[in-house]
Amino acid sequence: MDFTSFLTSLGTSFVIFLVLLIVFAFLSSKPGNNVVYYPNRILKGLDPLEGGSKSRNPFSWIKEAVSSSERDVVTMSGVDTAVYFVFLTTVLSILVLSGVILLPVLLPLSATDNAMKRQGAKAQTTSKGTFNQLDKLSMANITAKSPRLWGFLIACYWVSIVTFVLLWRAYKHVSWLRGEALKSPDVRPEQFAIVVRDIPNATQGQTKKEQVDAYFKAIYPEAFYRSMIVTDNKVVNKTWETLEGYKKKLARAEAVYEGSKTTAKPEGTKPTNKTGFLGLVGKKVDSIDYYKDKINEFVTKLESEQKVTLREKQQDAALVFFSSRVVAASAAQSLHAQMVDTWSVFDAPEPSQLILPNLKIKYFQRELRQYLVYVIVALTIFFYMIPITFVSAFSTLDNLVKYLPFIKPIVRIAALRTVLEAYLPQLALIIFLALLPKLLLFLSKFEGIPTESHAVRAASGKYFYFIVLNVFIGVTIGGTLFKAFNKIQKNPSLSEISSLLAESLPGNATFFLTYVALKFFVGYGLELSRIVPLIIYHLKRKYLCKTEAELKEAWRPGDLGYGTRVPGDMLIVTIVFCYSVIAPVIIPFGVLYFGLGWLVLRNQALKVYVPSYESYGRMWPHIHNRVLASLILYQITMFGYFGAQKFYYTPLVLPLPFLSLIFGFVCAKKFYPAFEHPALEVAANPLKEPPNMELIFRSFIPPSLSSEKIDDDRFEDALSSVSRTTPV
């Protein structure tokens, strides 16, 4: 990509962002769009236009976002979202403090050398062999063995030290945030329960519930409350979902019937439907009467399935409830049996987070599944590099013209060629990556992970390593892939790999500069304007929604999507780290990405997104480790690059990766245990009111097992999870 294409890409991205900003300012001021731009506030019963927004000032959202506090974020979107902003702030601070030194020091060192002129075409340029202004501002313009390389070596240490200091402060702050949330005086059901897996076979004549009750009552005689045996709910869930579907259809049919009543025809017209496949074939019936009959039929069927499930489909897992959250916290982190594969426990998540089918998976089966998934993910990462490299190579205009000759007339248009050359590879890469996250989430759940938040964290980790290895490294060495394989095969050493990566980096600087610019200008412009959700909402509202429930479902927002958002941000962290010294001009782009991201997502967190779960910052240790992994990759890359520059003092870079590993080890020992389990000193804080244990217990009953006849003695006995004892 030449310099003109780079500037075209950057300018076009900025113009698109300005257009989307104007679109957002206009559309968000329309009352009919409030449910799209302020759903979080609406769901909490707040005025969507409270504060500065009432003035309809198109820029009031910026003032509100900047003036909001961390407490505001916790109140509106939870601790997990606040922790995500700690990540954004930390990375932004790292880049700003790094740039303050690197830009005024390294740019003059590069610009005033003349390696590019002396070496000519042999020079490593930042633009695939095209000499331009960017080359003179990078290490590509530094003469091999030059004393100027000392400045770049010191810069490597500066970036590393700044990262260590700010990550330490961030870990400490997030630990405080988590502690403050967990010591809250409010009663949270998950703080009074633990999940038990790998329950051994009960003795003859003893039910599973009696076995669990006896075991935990013997260990915790004063605090044990009840146990709930986990059941296989596959059939009952299907019946319940069918019943709920008919209830929605009935509500819709009644709404259609009411809407058909007019002054000219007050009796209205009752809706009808066919009873066959998808309502397209079969007998034609009155919809309201038909759905009422179906509801009555499935209510009876559901009650029967509930009793069968609760009596005959019990699993080797249970929830155990305690009347004290200190005892629950202690039990969750205690070894209950001498054998690790029996009576294993962990602290209960929010009721909606439990992945019940995974609780029955035995200990060694979980271990086997985990290693199997690791192998599958490794193979996926490796073989995905082939199509990624293919897309990277095929999406260049020269190759497209070669394989698709009919587009030659289009490519000959100078303006269009410049735009395509600037955007095509980046867009192809972004679209290609959008297909992956669901596969990784499925694999994470297949491991046997028992909670939604844990599965998202695991999928996020897999996605991070995937995009770093396939996007960053894959794109970087994609052009010399087979040559790389030959080199690595002959000499599979760390120095050879780092040298190869370092040699390939400069040629992709403009690609990654454009990629980062596209991500923050176009990406955050679309995020703020919410064009796609707005169009979908209005289409559903006009053509599909007939009831208030359907309308609410049409505009209900999701969460921030940590599983893909965090790895995407981490890719930018990796790119900026690895180019921060080689081509320091990327640092302002990184600052813009995280600064603009903080501003836009602050608005979205306060007004739009609604958390799907709350894990009280459990994502942070994973974020911390990924930032460190990016830093280590940067340090290894710089070691290779200095070696490629034949700098005699290259070995002085070697301590940096080891310092990073030591730093990560110390942080894990000091901070991580409090993230793995709640600290007892935190759980010991007093509550503002005694917990209602019956409500806590019932909050964990799955919707498909709830019943209007819950107080019926026969159903209570069948539940097999209700003890009639009371806490001592």
XYZ file of C-alpha atoms in Angstrom:
728
model
C 0.000 0.000 0.000
C 1.461 3.379 -0.981
C 1.229 6.543 1.081
C -1.671 7.928 -0.993
C -3.767 4.820 -0.317
C -2.947 5.046 3.375
C -4.062 8.670 3.594
C -7.175 7.848 1.557
C -8.047 5.046 3.937
C -7.478 7.223 6.980
C -9.422 10.173 5.579
C -12.317 8.042 4.386
C -12.560 6.310 7.774
C -12.657 9.687 9.523
C -15.367 10.997 7.183
C -17.444 7.851 7.780
C -17.077 8.375 11.524
C -18.234 11.998 11.279
C -21.251 10.949 9.201
C -22.163 8.237 11.700
C -21.726 10.728 14.554
C -24.181 13.128 12.887
C -26.577 10.252 12.218
C -26.398 9.262 15.910
C -27.021 12.843 17.075
C -30.077 13.106 14.818
C -31.618 9.675 15.406
C -31.048 9.542 19.163
C -32.985 12.800 19.586
C -36.160 11.214 18.183
C -38.474 9.942 20.984
C -39.486 6.938 18.852
C -35.892 5.695 18.959
C -35.447 5.900 22.730
C -35.721 2.132 23.153
C -32.725 1.669 20.834
C -30.464 4.373 22.279
C -31.487 4.272 25.979
C -32.739 0.722 26.706
C -30.653 0.271 29.857
C -32.179 3.353 31.443
C -35.690 2.393 30.318
C -35.410 -1.122 31.793
C -34.312 0.395 35.107
C -37.315 2.717 35.116
C -35.248 5.870 34.609
C -35.905 8.834 32.357
C -33.985 8.077 29.128
C -33.225 11.779 28.601
C -32.225 12.629 32.148
C -29.594 15.352 32.581
C -27.889 16.958 29.620
C -29.726 14.823 27.075
C -32.968 16.726 27.699
C -31.556 19.703 25.853
C -31.254 17.555 22.710
C -27.674 18.787 22.429
C -26.024 16.431 19.919
C -22.803 16.417 21.947
C -24.279 16.160 25.446
C -23.508 12.435 25.502
C -19.777 13.262 25.501
C -20.119 15.439 28.596
C -22.205 12.781 30.364
C -19.723 10.029 29.526
C -16.703 12.046 30.692
C -18.384 13.216 33.892
C -19.665 9.756 34.865
C -17.945 7.990 37.744
C -16.959 4.388 38.228
C -19.815 4.079 40.711
C -22.249 5.146 37.964
C -20.940 2.362 35.725
C -21.264 -0.224 38.514
C -24.819 0.919 39.246
C -25.954 0.837 35.613
C -23.934 -2.077 34.183
C -22.245 -3.939 37.025
C -18.722 -4.663 38.225
C -17.685 -6.595 35.109
C -18.293 -3.533 32.942
C -16.410 -1.298 35.383
C -13.479 -3.736 35.207
C -13.547 -3.552 31.418
C -13.140 0.227 31.694
C -10.188 -0.307 34.046
C -8.638 -2.295 31.189
C -9.314 0.469 28.648
C -7.955 3.140 30.987
C -4.850 1.100 31.814
C -3.936 0.425 28.179
C -4.658 4.043 27.269
C -2.344 5.205 30.075
C 0.391 2.782 28.966
C 0.267 4.108 25.416
C 0.166 7.771 26.455
C 3.113 7.428 28.847
C 5.025 5.382 26.274
C 4.289 7.865 23.495
C 5.396 10.849 25.585
C 8.936 9.461 25.487
C 9.020 7.386 22.303
C 7.575 9.897 19.846
C 9.863 12.903 20.568
C 12.947 10.680 20.968
C 12.637 7.886 18.392
C 11.091 9.809 15.499
C 13.992 12.271 15.205
C 16.475 9.384 15.522
C 14.801 7.653 12.570
C 14.122 10.721 10.454
C 17.687 12.024 10.632
C 19.346 8.751 9.592
C 19.698 7.807 5.909
C 19.723 3.994 5.803
C 16.913 3.987 3.244
C 18.916 6.003 0.713
C 22.062 3.941 1.198
C 20.359 0.553 1.020
C 17.801 1.471 -1.638
C 15.518 -1.350 -2.614
C 17.141 -3.727 -0.126
C 15.817 -1.779 2.812
C 13.054 -3.103 4.987
C 10.284 -0.612 4.416
C 6.942 -0.156 6.057
C 5.157 -0.226 2.751
C 6.097 -3.436 0.966
C 9.140 -1.907 -0.765
C 7.683 1.524 -1.452
C 9.858 4.283 -0.041
C 7.716 7.007 1.531
C 7.404 9.308 4.519
C 6.443 6.503 6.899
C 9.661 4.628 6.209
C 11.772 7.566 7.361
C 9.903 7.603 10.703
C 10.574 3.957 11.517
C 13.492 1.725 12.433
C 13.654 0.784 8.739
C 15.594 4.037 8.272
C 18.168 3.183 10.953
C 21.527 1.933 9.696
C 22.507 -1.552 10.821
C 24.884 -1.556 13.826
C 24.170 2.149 14.353
C 24.709 3.596 17.868
C 21.233 5.130 17.454
C 19.825 1.687 18.183
C 20.623 2.332 21.856
C 17.687 4.743 21.931
C 15.366 2.044 20.656
C 16.752 -0.472 23.143
C 16.105 1.896 26.058
C 12.610 2.516 24.646
C 11.899 -1.233 24.920
C 12.674 -1.063 28.639
C 10.579 2.072 29.072
C 7.467 0.487 27.513
C 7.934 -2.645 29.638
C 8.416 -0.766 32.927
C 5.401 1.487 32.293
C 3.296 -1.603 31.557
C 4.436 -3.363 34.759
C 3.638 -0.381 36.963
C 0.224 0.335 35.495
C -0.827 -3.319 35.384
C 0.091 -3.684 39.065
C -2.007 -0.640 39.957
C -4.897 -1.917 37.860
C -4.818 -5.392 39.454
C -4.846 -3.796 42.886
C -7.771 -1.532 41.969
C -9.827 -4.343 40.437
C -9.200 -6.462 43.561
C -10.635 -3.608 45.611
C -13.614 -3.292 43.277
C -14.355 -7.006 43.547
C -14.013 -6.954 47.318
C -16.354 -3.979 47.690
C -18.981 -5.698 45.547
C -18.767 -9.012 47.405
C -18.942 -7.398 50.846
C -22.146 -5.593 49.891
C -24.828 -5.732 52.623
C -27.388 -6.756 49.998
C -28.461 -10.409 49.974
C -27.319 -12.209 46.838
C -28.524 -15.821 46.458
C -25.270 -17.111 44.962
C -23.344 -16.118 48.100
C -25.292 -18.656 50.171
C -24.805 -21.697 47.955
C -22.154 -23.999 46.559
C -22.269 -26.424 43.640
C -21.274 -30.037 44.309
C -20.163 -32.399 41.556
C -18.848 -35.956 41.444
C -21.246 -37.240 44.106
C -20.428 -40.925 44.746
C -23.067 -43.648 44.550
C -25.419 -43.685 47.534
C -25.579 -46.679 49.849
C -28.460 -49.095 49.411
C -31.727 -47.803 50.775
C -30.507 -44.173 50.778
C -31.720 -41.572 48.281
C -29.274 -39.186 46.685
C -30.828 -36.288 48.555
C -30.511 -38.082 51.883
C -26.882 -38.830 51.050
C -26.079 -35.170 50.256
C -27.996 -33.875 53.283
C -26.278 -36.291 55.641
C -22.814 -35.550 54.254
C -22.980 -31.761 54.505
C -25.028 -31.621 57.692
C -22.310 -33.666 59.386
C -19.620 -31.204 58.245
C -21.617 -27.987 58.716
C -24.227 -28.834 61.385
C -25.071 -25.237 62.302
C -25.177 -23.572 58.891
C -26.462 -26.296 56.516
C -29.909 -25.405 55.173
C -31.012 -27.508 52.191
C -29.800 -29.318 49.155
C -31.159 -29.390 45.618
C -30.294 -32.362 43.451
C -29.500 -31.439 39.852
C -31.670 -33.255 37.313
C -31.530 -33.995 33.595
C -34.001 -31.378 32.322
C -33.712 -31.979 28.585
C -37.247 -33.331 28.092
C -38.970 -31.067 30.606
C -37.181 -28.031 29.132
C -38.488 -28.901 25.684
C -42.037 -29.248 27.031
C -41.761 -25.959 28.924
C -40.405 -24.115 25.877
C -43.270 -25.478 23.757
C -45.771 -24.324 26.374
C -44.214 -20.850 26.528
C -44.310 -20.722 22.729
C -48.035 -21.412 22.715
C -48.584 -18.738 25.381
C -46.813 -16.192 23.167
C -48.841 -17.292 20.148
C -52.066 -16.943 22.138
C -51.123 -13.431 23.261
C -50.308 -12.554 19.659
C -53.598 -13.993 18.357
C -55.574 -12.071 20.978
C -53.732 -8.861 20.063
C -54.501 -9.416 16.372
C -58.159 -10.041 17.250
C -58.400 -6.859 19.320
C -56.737 -4.899 16.533
C -59.315 -6.122 14.029
C -62.176 -4.533 15.955
C -63.289 -1.292 14.355
C -66.256 1.040 14.603
C -67.656 -0.445 11.388
C -67.030 -3.994 12.581
C -67.020 -4.039 16.410
C -67.082 -7.848 16.617
C -63.753 -8.039 14.769
C -62.317 -11.019 12.921
C -60.857 -13.924 14.824
C -57.460 -15.049 13.500
C -57.069 -18.565 12.131
C -54.187 -20.883 11.421
C -53.485 -24.312 9.959
C -52.387 -27.082 12.294
C -49.859 -28.707 9.968
C -46.190 -28.040 9.182
C -45.250 -24.413 9.981
C -48.947 -23.484 9.827
C -48.915 -23.907 6.052
C -50.844 -27.145 5.726
C -53.500 -29.058 7.629
C -56.852 -28.242 9.162
C -57.811 -24.582 9.499
C -58.778 -23.669 13.090
C -59.623 -20.690 15.286
C -56.202 -19.598 16.597
C -57.366 -18.417 20.035
C -59.313 -21.578 20.840
C -56.607 -23.797 19.362
C -53.797 -22.222 21.415
C -55.889 -22.333 24.604
C -56.451 -26.056 24.090
C -52.749 -26.585 23.417
C -51.816 -24.640 26.558
C -54.135 -26.775 28.703
C -52.696 -29.916 27.107
C -49.085 -28.898 27.719
C -49.723 -27.638 31.264
C -50.835 -31.155 32.189
C -47.933 -32.658 30.239
C -45.453 -30.319 31.939
C -46.652 -31.255 35.429
C -46.256 -34.929 34.559
C -42.761 -34.365 33.107
C -41.734 -32.364 36.180
C -42.570 -35.236 38.506
C -40.840 -37.808 36.312
C -37.758 -35.585 36.018
C -37.498 -34.881 39.727
C -37.943 -38.504 40.734
C -36.158 -40.446 38.025
C -33.608 -38.172 36.345
C -31.387 -37.109 39.215
C -27.722 -36.512 38.433
C -24.528 -36.846 40.475
C -24.512 -33.113 41.235
C -26.311 -30.843 43.664
C -26.627 -27.329 45.011
C -26.101 -27.020 48.752
C -27.418 -23.994 50.661
C -26.089 -22.473 53.877
C -27.613 -19.881 56.159
C -24.248 -18.069 56.406
C -22.330 -16.648 53.462
C -19.055 -17.057 55.377
C -19.683 -20.799 55.665
C -20.674 -20.955 51.984
C -17.470 -19.122 50.971
C -15.395 -21.437 53.174
C -17.094 -24.570 51.839
C -16.542 -23.503 48.216
C -12.754 -23.469 48.652
C -12.367 -26.507 50.908
C -11.262 -30.032 50.064
C -14.169 -32.222 51.159
C -12.897 -35.678 50.213
C -9.523 -37.372 50.166
C -10.035 -38.382 46.552
C -10.066 -35.445 44.166
C -12.685 -37.072 41.920
C -15.426 -37.191 44.593
C -17.385 -34.413 46.299
C -15.707 -31.637 44.295
C -17.196 -28.194 44.926
C -17.101 -24.628 43.652
C -18.845 -21.398 44.629
C -22.286 -21.011 43.056
C -22.758 -18.418 40.312
C -25.941 -16.477 39.676
C -28.818 -18.968 39.157
C -29.165 -18.095 35.467
C -25.461 -18.757 34.820
C -25.413 -22.464 35.614
C -24.932 -24.780 32.637
C -26.827 -27.667 34.226
C -26.013 -30.381 31.629
C -22.296 -29.914 32.359
C -22.638 -30.540 36.088
C -23.112 -34.287 35.600
C -19.795 -34.701 33.730
C -17.342 -36.656 35.883
C -13.947 -35.322 36.980
C -11.684 -37.383 34.711
C -14.069 -36.953 31.792
C -13.803 -33.187 32.274
C -10.024 -33.442 32.256
C -10.081 -35.538 29.091
C -12.495 -33.149 27.377
C -10.315 -30.193 28.300
C -7.202 -31.663 26.684
C -9.234 -32.782 23.670
C -10.551 -29.232 23.204
C -7.013 -27.862 23.521
C -5.925 -30.144 20.669
C -8.945 -29.166 18.544
C -8.310 -25.454 19.147
C -4.606 -25.857 18.342
C -5.465 -27.606 15.081
C -8.083 -24.968 14.306
C -5.568 -22.182 14.888
C -2.979 -23.914 12.743
C -5.240 -24.823 9.830
C -7.133 -21.525 9.961
C -3.847 -19.844 9.068
C -4.155 -21.361 5.602
C -7.453 -19.622 4.687
C -6.366 -16.464 6.554
C -3.189 -16.329 4.477
C -5.214 -17.109 1.361
C -7.639 -14.266 2.102
C -4.739 -11.905 2.858
C -3.064 -12.748 -0.437
C -6.158 -13.115 -2.622
C -7.762 -9.859 -1.466
C -5.018 -7.702 -2.994
C -6.120 -5.981 -6.195
C -3.343 -7.474 -8.303
C -4.377 -10.998 -7.370
C -8.076 -10.263 -7.808
C -7.445 -8.937 -11.307
C -5.338 -11.998 -12.040
C -8.010 -14.488 -10.950
C -11.073 -12.372 -11.826
C -10.196 -10.633 -15.126
C -13.700 -9.224 -15.603
C -13.117 -6.623 -12.855
C -10.295 -4.927 -14.801
C -12.536 -2.044 -16.034
C -13.509 -1.267 -12.423
C -9.932 -1.363 -11.163
C -8.800 1.053 -13.889
C -10.845 3.838 -12.244
C -8.132 5.598 -10.217
C -10.308 6.820 -7.335
C -12.069 3.472 -6.950
C -8.782 1.588 -7.137
C -7.332 3.704 -4.321
C -10.337 3.054 -2.057
C -10.372 -0.686 -2.786
C -6.653 -0.955 -2.221
C -7.036 0.835 1.102
C -9.970 -1.196 2.455
C -10.278 -4.567 0.736
C -7.750 -6.633 2.745
C -8.914 -5.229 6.095
C -12.619 -5.775 5.364
C -11.979 -9.318 4.143
C -10.096 -10.082 7.343
C -12.767 -8.580 9.644
C -15.600 -10.482 7.919
C -13.619 -13.716 7.978
C -13.024 -13.427 11.739
C -16.711 -12.819 12.472
C -17.438 -16.495 11.737
C -15.302 -17.903 14.542
C -16.576 -16.925 18.063
C -19.576 -19.278 18.200
C -17.380 -22.285 17.466
C -15.000 -21.358 20.282
C -17.871 -20.823 22.752
C -19.294 -24.239 21.823
C -15.892 -25.859 22.393
C -15.547 -24.128 25.765
C -18.907 -25.479 26.908
C -17.975 -28.917 25.573
C -15.055 -28.929 28.035
C -17.578 -29.266 30.846
C -17.292 -25.694 32.102
C -20.233 -25.250 34.505
C -21.069 -21.512 34.196
C -21.805 -19.089 31.374
C -19.305 -16.458 32.530
C -16.523 -19.049 32.787
C -17.369 -20.353 29.292
C -17.197 -16.800 27.916
C -13.816 -16.258 29.579
C -12.500 -19.521 28.167
C -13.791 -18.726 24.672
C -12.285 -15.251 24.966
C -8.867 -16.738 25.740
C -9.063 -19.103 22.788
C -10.152 -16.269 20.518
C -7.270 -14.080 21.701
C -4.608 -16.658 20.881
C -6.356 -17.409 17.624
C -6.419 -13.825 16.357
C -2.879 -13.084 17.565
C -1.434 -16.173 15.913
C -3.542 -16.038 12.768
C -4.175 -12.340 12.226
C -1.081 -10.680 13.608
C 1.539 -13.359 12.990
C -0.354 -14.938 10.074
C -0.707 -11.677 8.161
C 2.816 -10.603 9.097
C 4.566 -13.674 7.727
C 1.787 -14.691 5.306
C 3.706 -13.486 2.282
C 6.689 -15.662 3.167
C 4.822 -18.542 4.765
C 6.493 -21.427 2.972
C 9.896 -19.824 3.300
C 9.125 -19.451 6.993
C 8.263 -23.120 7.347
C 11.539 -24.106 5.706
C 13.555 -21.820 7.977
C 11.795 -22.929 11.137
C 12.077 -26.586 10.138
C 15.836 -26.241 9.660
C 16.332 -24.223 12.833
C 13.306 -24.316 15.175
C 14.873 -22.032 17.770
C 13.364 -19.036 19.529
C 15.930 -16.726 17.946
C 15.067 -17.970 14.434
C 11.307 -17.523 14.971
C 11.710 -14.067 16.528
C 14.114 -13.028 13.763
C 11.678 -14.171 11.075
C 8.806 -12.281 12.719
C 10.958 -9.181 13.105
C 12.036 -9.242 9.460
C 8.404 -9.513 8.340
C 7.013 -6.773 10.614
C 8.091 -3.573 8.817
C 6.461 -4.577 5.540
C 3.022 -4.645 7.207
C 3.127 -1.395 9.185
C 0.769 0.507 6.889
C -1.611 -2.476 6.774
C -1.930 -2.504 10.545
C -2.106 1.277 10.778
C -5.060 1.156 8.399
C -6.563 -1.798 10.276
C -6.458 0.060 13.600
C -7.901 3.221 12.011
C -10.706 1.224 10.398
C -11.492 -0.433 13.721
C -11.756 2.740 15.777
C -13.306 5.140 13.266
C -15.736 2.874 11.432
C -16.148 0.322 14.231
C -16.922 2.817 16.972
C -18.973 4.943 14.582
C -21.255 1.966 13.929
C -21.248 1.135 17.644
C -22.427 4.601 18.633
C -24.934 5.121 15.819
C -26.523 1.654 16.271
C -27.748 1.780 12.685
C -28.183 -1.988 12.347
C -30.132 -2.519 15.629
C -32.273 0.514 14.782
C -33.217 -0.824 11.339
C -33.938 -4.298 12.706
C -36.089 -2.867 15.514
C -38.231 -0.730 13.208
C -38.678 -3.593 10.727
C -39.790 -5.922 13.520
C -42.017 -3.255 15.021
C -43.784 -2.625 11.721
C -44.120 -6.138 10.357
C -43.679 -8.690 13.159
C -44.524 -7.337 16.620
C -48.133 -7.516 17.760
C -47.796 -7.633 21.551
C -45.900 -5.588 24.136
C -43.768 -8.643 24.954
C -42.756 -9.031 21.298
C -42.001 -5.321 21.054
C -39.841 -5.456 24.175
C -38.000 -8.479 22.830
C -37.336 -6.595 19.582
C -35.444 -3.783 21.295
C -33.977 -5.590 24.290
C -30.191 -5.071 24.045
C -27.501 -7.633 24.721
C -24.382 -7.087 26.803
C -20.990 -5.703 25.819
C -20.005 -9.069 24.372
C -16.811 -9.602 26.348
C -16.091 -12.905 24.565
C -15.260 -11.115 21.306
C -14.751 -7.488 22.357
C -11.865 -8.154 24.758
C -9.866 -10.347 22.313
C -10.461 -7.733 19.586
C -9.034 -5.067 21.857
C -6.159 -7.366 22.756
C -5.258 -7.701 19.093
C -4.916 -3.920 18.926
C -2.796 -4.001 22.109
C -0.527 -6.609 20.487
C -0.217 -4.676 17.234
C 0.567 -1.373 18.960
C 3.028 -2.973 21.394
C 4.943 -4.751 18.628
C 5.134 -1.623 16.450
C 5.581 0.918 19.273
C 9.360 0.988 18.890
C 9.728 -0.179 15.272
C 7.206 2.399 13.949
C 6.235 4.757 16.827
C 3.700 6.584 14.633
C 1.286 3.759 15.493
C 1.086 4.904 19.124
C -1.260 7.866 18.424
C -3.528 5.461 16.536
C -3.593 3.171 19.560
C -4.344 6.139 21.824
C -7.216 7.137 19.529
C -8.569 3.580 19.491
C -8.684 3.171 23.272
C -9.565 6.801 23.994
C -12.453 6.845 21.543
C -13.440 3.361 22.695
C -13.565 4.520 26.321
C -15.796 7.476 25.354
C -18.213 5.589 23.081
C -18.497 2.488 25.246
C -18.957 4.605 28.364
C -22.085 5.990 26.746
C -23.201 2.504 25.701
C -22.608 1.048 29.166
C -24.594 3.800 30.876
C -27.499 3.843 28.416
C -27.586 0.833 26.120
C -26.124 -2.513 27.142
C -27.593 -4.692 29.887
C -25.266 -7.299 31.469
C -26.182 -10.945 30.895
C -24.401 -11.944 34.091
C -22.245 -10.612 36.912
C -18.997 -12.376 37.789
C -17.585 -9.530 39.942
C -14.504 -8.957 37.808
C -13.474 -12.580 37.236
C -12.446 -11.570 33.706
C -9.616 -9.358 34.953
C -6.923 -12.026 35.659
C -7.455 -13.268 32.102
C -7.210 -9.732 30.693
C -4.062 -9.139 32.750
C -2.432 -12.332 31.447
C -3.309 -11.513 27.838
C -1.757 -8.044 28.105
C 1.372 -9.683 29.517
C 1.348 -12.213 26.662
C 1.196 -9.327 24.177
C 4.073 -7.624 25.990
C 6.187 -10.787 25.885
C 5.497 -11.216 22.167
C 6.615 -7.605 21.671
C 9.808 -8.200 23.665
C 10.663 -11.373 21.715
C 9.948 -9.568 18.461
C 12.269 -6.700 19.420
C 14.987 -9.196 20.310
C 14.700 -10.607 16.789
C 14.564 -7.161 15.209
C 17.704 -5.933 16.966
C 19.381 -9.151 15.844
C 18.276 -8.441 12.270
C 19.849 -4.978 12.627
C 23.113 -6.683 13.719
C 23.181 -4.695 16.948
C 25.988 -6.011 19.157
C 24.066 -5.376 22.385
C 20.955 -7.314 21.352
C 21.343 -9.781 24.305
C 20.417 -6.894 26.627
C 16.810 -7.351 25.443
C 16.724 -10.956 26.709
C 15.992 -10.102 30.404
C 12.713 -8.417 29.440
C 10.630 -11.555 28.687
C 11.921 -13.149 31.891
C 11.026 -10.033 33.883
C 7.525 -10.202 32.391
C 7.147 -13.844 33.411
C 8.359 -13.066 36.951
C 5.964 -10.115 37.148
C 3.054 -12.322 36.029
C 4.020 -14.989 38.580
C 4.121 -12.462 41.449
C 0.741 -10.976 40.455
C -0.822 -14.436 40.258
C 0.445 -15.349 43.719
C -0.580 -12.061 45.312
C -3.934 -11.272 43.678
C -5.411 -14.274 41.864
C -6.577 -16.395 44.874
C -9.131 -13.711 45.791
C -10.543 -13.957 42.246
C -10.692 -17.742 42.300
C -12.704 -17.728 45.541
C -14.249 -14.940 47.652
C -12.075 -14.047 50.644
C -13.608 -14.919 54.021
C -12.906 -11.445 55.402
C -15.050 -10.083 52.587
C -17.865 -12.597 53.121
C -17.871 -11.841 56.854
C -19.235 -8.315 56.396
C -22.691 -7.893 57.972
C -25.910 -7.918 55.958
C -28.539 -5.204 56.266
C -31.254 -7.844 56.763
C -31.357 -11.597 57.502
C -31.453 -13.702 54.310
C -34.773 -15.287 53.316
C -33.421 -18.779 52.723
C -36.612 -20.050 51.123
C -36.443 -17.338 48.453
C -32.740 -18.025 47.948
C -33.448 -21.728 47.498
C -36.308 -21.188 45.061
C -34.279 -18.750 42.957
C -32.168 -21.724 41.833
C -35.126 -23.850 40.692
C -35.050 -23.898 36.863
C -38.100 -22.259 35.214
C -39.090 -25.575 33.648
C -39.354 -27.163 37.116
C -41.244 -24.328 38.757
C -44.914 -24.988 39.298
C -47.978 -23.115 40.426
C -48.627 -26.157 42.602
C -45.261 -25.917 44.296
C -46.822 -26.146 47.750
C -48.580 -29.394 46.907
C -47.135 -32.068 49.188
C -46.724 -34.591 46.426
C -44.774 -32.156 44.228
C -42.693 -31.082 47.223
C -41.721 -34.678 47.913
C -40.971 -35.300 44.257
C -38.686 -32.284 44.155
C -36.129 -34.377 46.041
C -34.331 -31.183 46.832
C -36.389 -29.775 49.662
C -35.525 -30.662 53.195
C -38.155 -29.858 55.800
C -35.481 -29.066 58.336
C -34.790 -25.509 59.357
C -31.439 -24.016 60.264
C -30.391 -24.480 63.827
